[in-house]
């Protein structure tokens, strides 16, 4: 086996995939910190051992963006947070954590001819995620499942049976699944033949998405698919409507098959109010977040209270949504800043998609998928979760974004 950049990238993804949660000893919050520490050490040592010459323009904009965000977050926290503690540090160092994972594809870049092999490997990881998710139906295999579950077999049965692969939580897993759905939709929209085995992956991804019972995942994935269906011209294909009907028939079949587990199906429907007319606790929590965001935002516009974890802990157990997190901690100014960063990333993904498609480079479906992920978080997923900031979705998203950004530095040069 040749030890090259392709192999190193595969090892990195294996490490992320198999990194444990160990809910009874480590737990997802601590597991995430340990994972980031390993990533930081890896990147730090790599830069020392294998210095990389980055394009000056890329360095300038990266340092300016990351530095400005960290300066704003830290300043706001120091000025407005009365009881600043060590726990607040990760909040304003968050852009640096993103950068760590983005750097990996620059340190070990994949060649154009590597991408096909890499995605074949990526599909094998997908198959493993599906297989281990199905372990929840076999009690003898629960000890294996418990290594990776955020909520183990002895805690909250409803959530234990929801599929989550090795990603800890169902919503995180749904984000991972949406990568494959968006990836193959790009093939469909561009009238590229999809092999039977690939159609099987698509079908399994949709079924697994439903079995995750992630409302954020379902609503955002279908919402962005609808938007992409209209914008890409896929609506002009007659077979598109056959596909839509097939998806809804398949989902209906899953609902009927799992009718005995109606509590999980009703979990999705309770988003809009249960039999008593009230929304469930999870939806109620998001609504409470947005009210708290309004309170903090209106008290000190366009800023807010900074990290302030100790004070916030007395008002809300945890902040889960993208919009809640930024509005409560960083205010309208902070939200606008991060949205501009994401808009720039979206532009780069679309640029790479168009250029790679024009040159028939194999990366363009992934550029399309990452663009959909960004749109998904900003337009829909962000209302329920800061999904690209969570345990394994953070390295997953920013590694994939790193591949696109690296390709951008190449294709933009060629275009000039």
Short mmCIF file of N, CA and C in Angstrom, two decimals, residues 202-304:
data_model
loop_
_atom_site.label_atom_id
_atom_site.label_comp_id
_atom_site.label_asym_id
_atom_site.label_seq_id
_atom_site.Cartn_x
_atom_site.Cartn_y
_atom_site.Cartn_z
N UNK A 202 -28.83 5.86 -2.75
CA UNK A 202 -29.77 6.97 -2.59
C UNK A 202 -31.00 6.53 -1.80
N UNK A 203 -31.55 5.36 -2.17
CA UNK A 203 -32.74 4.85 -1.49
C UNK A 203 -32.46 4.59 -0.01
N UNK A 204 -31.32 3.97 0.26
CA UNK A 204 -30.95 3.67 1.65
C UNK A 204 -30.74 4.96 2.44
N UNK A 205 -30.14 5.98 1.80
CA UNK A 205 -29.91 7.27 2.47
C UNK A 205 -31.23 7.92 2.87
N UNK A 206 -32.24 7.86 1.97
CA UNK A 206 -33.55 8.43 2.28
C UNK A 206 -34.23 7.65 3.42
N UNK A 207 -34.15 6.33 3.37
CA UNK A 207 -34.77 5.51 4.41
C UNK A 207 -34.08 5.76 5.76
N UNK A 208 -32.74 5.81 5.73
CA UNK A 208 -31.98 6.08 6.96
C UNK A 208 -32.29 7.47 7.50
N UNK A 209 -32.48 8.42 6.59
CA UNK A 209 -32.86 9.78 7.01
C UNK A 209 -34.17 9.74 7.79
N UNK A 210 -35.14 9.00 7.27
CA UNK A 210 -36.41 8.91 7.96
C UNK A 210 -36.27 8.19 9.29
N UNK A 211 -35.47 7.12 9.32
CA UNK A 211 -35.31 6.34 10.55
C UNK A 211 -34.48 7.08 11.61
N UNK A 212 -33.83 8.15 11.20
CA UNK A 212 -33.17 9.00 12.20
C UNK A 212 -34.23 9.83 12.94
N UNK A 213 -35.41 9.99 12.32
CA UNK A 213 -36.50 10.78 12.88
C UNK A 213 -36.02 12.17 13.31
N UNK A 214 -35.08 12.70 12.50
CA UNK A 214 -34.58 14.05 12.76
C UNK A 214 -35.44 15.05 11.99
N UNK A 215 -36.18 15.85 12.72
CA UNK A 215 -37.06 16.82 12.06
C UNK A 215 -36.26 17.87 11.32
N UNK A 216 -35.17 18.33 11.95
CA UNK A 216 -34.32 19.30 11.27
C UNK A 216 -33.73 18.73 10.00
N UNK A 217 -33.27 17.47 10.08
CA UNK A 217 -32.68 16.82 8.91
C UNK A 217 -33.68 16.62 7.79
N UNK A 218 -34.87 16.14 8.13
CA UNK A 218 -35.90 15.88 7.12
C UNK A 218 -36.36 17.17 6.45
N UNK A 219 -36.72 18.17 7.26
CA UNK A 219 -37.25 19.41 6.70
C UNK A 219 -36.20 20.16 5.88
N UNK A 220 -34.96 20.20 6.38
CA UNK A 220 -33.93 20.95 5.66
C UNK A 220 -33.50 20.24 4.39
N UNK A 221 -33.36 18.91 4.45
CA UNK A 221 -32.93 18.16 3.25
C UNK A 221 -33.97 18.26 2.15
N UNK A 222 -35.25 18.02 2.50
CA UNK A 222 -36.30 18.12 1.49
C UNK A 222 -36.50 19.56 1.02
N UNK A 223 -36.31 20.50 1.92
CA UNK A 223 -36.45 21.91 1.55
C UNK A 223 -35.39 22.33 0.54
N UNK A 224 -34.14 21.96 0.80
CA UNK A 224 -33.05 22.32 -0.12
C UNK A 224 -33.16 21.54 -1.42
N UNK A 225 -33.61 20.29 -1.35
CA UNK A 225 -33.84 19.53 -2.58
C UNK A 225 -34.89 20.22 -3.45
N UNK A 226 -35.95 20.73 -2.81
CA UNK A 226 -36.97 21.45 -3.56
C UNK A 226 -36.40 22.69 -4.23
N UNK A 227 -35.54 23.42 -3.49
CA UNK A 227 -34.91 24.62 -4.03
C UNK A 227 -33.98 24.26 -5.19
N UNK A 228 -33.17 23.21 -4.99
CA UNK A 228 -32.25 22.76 -6.04
C UNK A 228 -33.01 22.23 -7.24
N UNK A 229 -34.12 21.56 -6.99
CA UNK A 229 -34.98 21.02 -8.06
C UNK A 229 -35.43 22.16 -8.98
N UNK A 230 -35.72 23.31 -8.41
CA UNK A 230 -36.20 24.45 -9.20
C UNK A 230 -35.05 25.19 -9.86
N UNK A 231 -33.96 25.42 -9.12
CA UNK A 231 -32.86 26.25 -9.63
C UNK A 231 -31.99 25.56 -10.66
N UNK A 232 -31.85 24.23 -10.57
CA UNK A 232 -30.96 23.52 -11.48
C UNK A 232 -31.63 23.12 -12.79
N UNK A 233 -32.91 23.31 -12.89
CA UNK A 233 -33.61 22.91 -14.11
C UNK A 233 -34.04 21.46 -14.11
N UNK A 234 -33.85 20.78 -12.97
CA UNK A 234 -34.26 19.37 -12.89
C UNK A 234 -35.77 19.24 -13.05
N UNK A 235 -36.50 20.32 -12.79
CA UNK A 235 -37.96 20.29 -12.92
C UNK A 235 -38.41 20.03 -14.36
N UNK A 236 -37.51 20.25 -15.32
CA UNK A 236 -37.84 20.06 -16.73
C UNK A 236 -37.80 18.58 -17.14
N UNK A 237 -37.25 17.74 -16.27
CA UNK A 237 -37.17 16.31 -16.57
C UNK A 237 -38.43 15.61 -16.11
N UNK A 238 -39.07 14.87 -17.02
CA UNK A 238 -40.29 14.14 -16.68
C UNK A 238 -40.01 13.08 -15.63
N UNK A 239 -38.83 12.46 -15.71
CA UNK A 239 -38.48 11.41 -14.75
C UNK A 239 -38.35 11.97 -13.34
N UNK A 240 -38.17 13.30 -13.22
CA UNK A 240 -38.04 13.92 -11.91
C UNK A 240 -39.31 13.70 -11.09
N UNK A 241 -40.44 13.78 -11.74
CA UNK A 241 -41.71 13.64 -11.03
C UNK A 241 -41.97 12.19 -10.64
N UNK A 242 -41.46 11.25 -11.46
CA UNK A 242 -41.52 9.83 -11.10
C UNK A 242 -40.67 9.59 -9.85
N UNK A 243 -39.51 10.25 -9.81
CA UNK A 243 -38.61 10.12 -8.66
C UNK A 243 -39.25 10.67 -7.40
N UNK A 244 -39.90 11.83 -7.51
CA UNK A 244 -40.55 12.44 -6.35
C UNK A 244 -41.63 11.53 -5.79
N UNK A 245 -42.46 10.99 -6.68
CA UNK A 245 -43.53 10.07 -6.26
C UNK A 245 -42.92 8.84 -5.60
N UNK A 246 -41.82 8.32 -6.16
CA UNK A 246 -41.17 7.13 -5.60
C UNK A 246 -40.67 7.38 -4.19
N UNK A 247 -40.10 8.57 -3.98
CA UNK A 247 -39.59 8.91 -2.65
C UNK A 247 -40.72 8.95 -1.64
N UNK A 248 -41.81 9.59 -1.98
CA UNK A 248 -42.93 9.71 -1.04
C UNK A 248 -43.61 8.36 -0.80
N UNK A 249 -43.65 7.50 -1.84
CA UNK A 249 -44.20 6.15 -1.66
C UNK A 249 -43.30 5.35 -0.72
N UNK A 250 -41.99 5.49 -0.91
CA UNK A 250 -41.04 4.78 -0.06
C UNK A 250 -41.16 5.23 1.39
N UNK A 251 -41.28 6.54 1.59
CA UNK A 251 -41.42 7.07 2.96
C UNK A 251 -42.73 6.60 3.59
N UNK A 252 -43.80 6.57 2.78
CA UNK A 252 -45.09 6.09 3.29
C UNK A 252 -44.98 4.63 3.69
N UNK A 253 -44.23 3.85 2.91
CA UNK A 253 -44.03 2.43 3.23
C UNK A 253 -43.30 2.26 4.55
N UNK A 254 -42.30 3.15 4.77
CA UNK A 254 -41.55 3.10 6.04
C UNK A 254 -42.47 3.43 7.21
N UNK A 255 -43.34 4.45 7.02
CA UNK A 255 -44.28 4.84 8.08
C UNK A 255 -45.20 3.68 8.42
N UNK A 256 -45.73 3.02 7.38
CA UNK A 256 -46.65 1.90 7.61
C UNK A 256 -45.93 0.73 8.29
N UNK A 257 -44.71 0.46 7.82
CA UNK A 257 -43.92 -0.64 8.38
C UNK A 257 -43.64 -0.43 9.86
N UNK A 258 -43.39 0.84 10.22
CA UNK A 258 -43.03 1.14 11.61
C UNK A 258 -44.22 1.75 12.37
N UNK A 259 -45.42 1.37 11.96
CA UNK A 259 -46.61 1.92 12.60
C UNK A 259 -46.68 1.54 14.07
N UNK A 260 -46.09 0.39 14.43
CA UNK A 260 -46.10 -0.02 15.84
C UNK A 260 -45.23 0.90 16.68
N UNK A 261 -44.27 1.55 16.03
CA UNK A 261 -43.41 2.50 16.73
C UNK A 261 -43.94 3.92 16.51
N UNK A 262 -45.26 4.08 16.63
CA UNK A 262 -45.90 5.35 16.28
C UNK A 262 -45.38 6.51 17.11
N UNK A 263 -44.84 6.22 18.27
CA UNK A 263 -44.32 7.28 19.11
C UNK A 263 -43.21 8.03 18.39
N UNK A 264 -42.45 7.33 17.51
CA UNK A 264 -41.37 7.98 16.77
C UNK A 264 -41.93 8.82 15.62
N UNK A 265 -42.98 8.32 14.98
CA UNK A 265 -43.60 9.08 13.90
C UNK A 265 -44.28 10.33 14.48
N UNK A 266 -44.96 10.16 15.60
CA UNK A 266 -45.63 11.30 16.23
C UNK A 266 -44.62 12.33 16.72
N UNK A 267 -43.39 11.89 16.99
CA UNK A 267 -42.32 12.81 17.39
C UNK A 267 -42.09 13.86 16.31
N UNK A 268 -42.19 13.45 15.04
CA UNK A 268 -42.04 14.39 13.93
C UNK A 268 -43.26 15.30 13.83
N UNK A 269 -44.45 14.69 13.95
CA UNK A 269 -45.68 15.46 13.80
C UNK A 269 -45.89 16.46 14.93
N UNK A 270 -45.34 16.17 16.12
CA UNK A 270 -45.52 17.05 17.27
C UNK A 270 -44.83 18.40 17.10
N UNK A 271 -44.01 18.51 16.05
CA UNK A 271 -43.40 19.82 15.76
C UNK A 271 -44.48 20.87 15.56
N UNK A 272 -45.60 20.45 14.98
CA UNK A 272 -46.68 21.38 14.67
C UNK A 272 -47.80 21.36 15.71
N UNK A 273 -47.56 20.64 16.81
CA UNK A 273 -48.56 20.57 17.87
C UNK A 273 -49.14 19.17 17.98
N UNK A 274 -49.18 18.64 19.21
CA UNK A 274 -49.71 17.30 19.43
C UNK A 274 -51.22 17.30 19.55
N UNK A 275 -51.73 16.21 20.10
CA UNK A 275 -53.19 16.07 20.24
C UNK A 275 -53.77 17.15 21.15
N UNK A 276 -52.97 17.62 22.11
CA UNK A 276 -53.46 18.65 23.02
C UNK A 276 -53.25 20.06 22.47
N UNK A 277 -52.70 20.13 21.25
CA UNK A 277 -52.49 21.44 20.62
C UNK A 277 -51.17 22.09 20.98
N UNK A 278 -50.39 21.48 21.88
CA UNK A 278 -49.11 22.05 22.29
C UNK A 278 -47.96 21.37 21.57
N UNK A 279 -46.91 22.14 21.29
CA UNK A 279 -45.73 21.56 20.65
C UNK A 279 -44.96 20.75 21.70
N UNK A 280 -44.08 19.86 21.23
CA UNK A 280 -43.31 19.02 22.15
C UNK A 280 -42.20 19.83 22.81
N UNK A 281 -41.51 19.20 23.76
CA UNK A 281 -40.48 19.89 24.55
C UNK A 281 -39.33 20.40 23.69
N UNK A 282 -38.94 19.60 22.68
CA UNK A 282 -37.81 19.99 21.84
C UNK A 282 -38.13 21.25 21.04
N UNK A 283 -39.32 21.29 20.44
CA UNK A 283 -39.74 22.48 19.69
C UNK A 283 -39.91 23.67 20.64
N UNK A 284 -40.48 23.40 21.81
CA UNK A 284 -40.67 24.46 22.81
C UNK A 284 -39.33 25.07 23.22
N UNK A 285 -38.30 24.21 23.30
CA UNK A 285 -36.96 24.69 23.67
C UNK A 285 -36.43 25.66 22.62
N UNK A 286 -36.64 25.35 21.33
CA UNK A 286 -36.19 26.23 20.26
C UNK A 286 -36.92 27.57 20.32
N UNK A 287 -38.20 27.53 20.61
CA UNK A 287 -38.97 28.77 20.72
C UNK A 287 -38.48 29.61 21.89
N UNK A 288 -38.12 28.94 22.98
CA UNK A 288 -37.57 29.65 24.14
C UNK A 288 -36.24 30.30 23.78
N UNK A 289 -35.43 29.60 22.97
CA UNK A 289 -34.16 30.15 22.51
C UNK A 289 -34.37 31.46 21.75
N UNK A 290 -35.32 31.44 20.83
CA UNK A 290 -35.54 32.62 20.01
C UNK A 290 -36.07 33.79 20.84
N UNK A 291 -36.86 33.50 21.86
CA UNK A 291 -37.33 34.57 22.76
C UNK A 291 -36.15 35.14 23.54
N UNK A 292 -35.27 34.25 24.01
CA UNK A 292 -34.09 34.69 24.74
C UNK A 292 -33.17 35.49 23.82
N UNK A 293 -33.07 35.06 22.57
CA UNK A 293 -32.26 35.79 21.59
C UNK A 293 -32.79 37.20 21.40
N UNK A 294 -34.10 37.32 21.32
CA UNK A 294 -34.73 38.65 21.16
C UNK A 294 -34.44 39.53 22.38
N UNK A 295 -34.52 38.93 23.58
CA UNK A 295 -34.28 39.69 24.82
C UNK A 295 -32.86 40.23 24.86
N UNK A 296 -31.89 39.37 24.57
CA UNK A 296 -30.48 39.79 24.61
C UNK A 296 -30.17 40.80 23.50
N UNK A 297 -30.74 40.53 22.34
CA UNK A 297 -30.49 41.36 21.17
C UNK A 297 -31.04 42.77 21.36
N UNK A 298 -32.25 42.85 21.90
CA UNK A 298 -32.90 44.16 22.08
C UNK A 298 -32.28 44.94 23.23
N UNK A 299 -31.60 44.24 24.16
CA UNK A 299 -31.00 44.93 25.30
C UNK A 299 -29.73 45.68 24.91
N UNK A 300 -29.05 45.22 23.85
CA UNK A 300 -27.78 45.85 23.48
C UNK A 300 -27.53 45.75 21.98
N UNK A 301 -28.42 46.32 21.16
CA UNK A 301 -28.24 46.22 19.70
C UNK A 301 -27.08 47.11 19.24
N UNK A 302 -26.31 46.70 18.20
CA UNK A 302 -26.44 45.45 17.45
C UNK A 302 -25.59 44.33 18.04
N UNK A 303 -25.14 44.54 19.30
CA UNK A 303 -24.27 43.54 19.93
C UNK A 303 -25.09 42.69 20.90
N UNK A 304 -24.39 41.91 21.72
CA UNK A 304 -25.09 41.12 22.72
C UNK A 304 -24.17 40.93 23.93
#
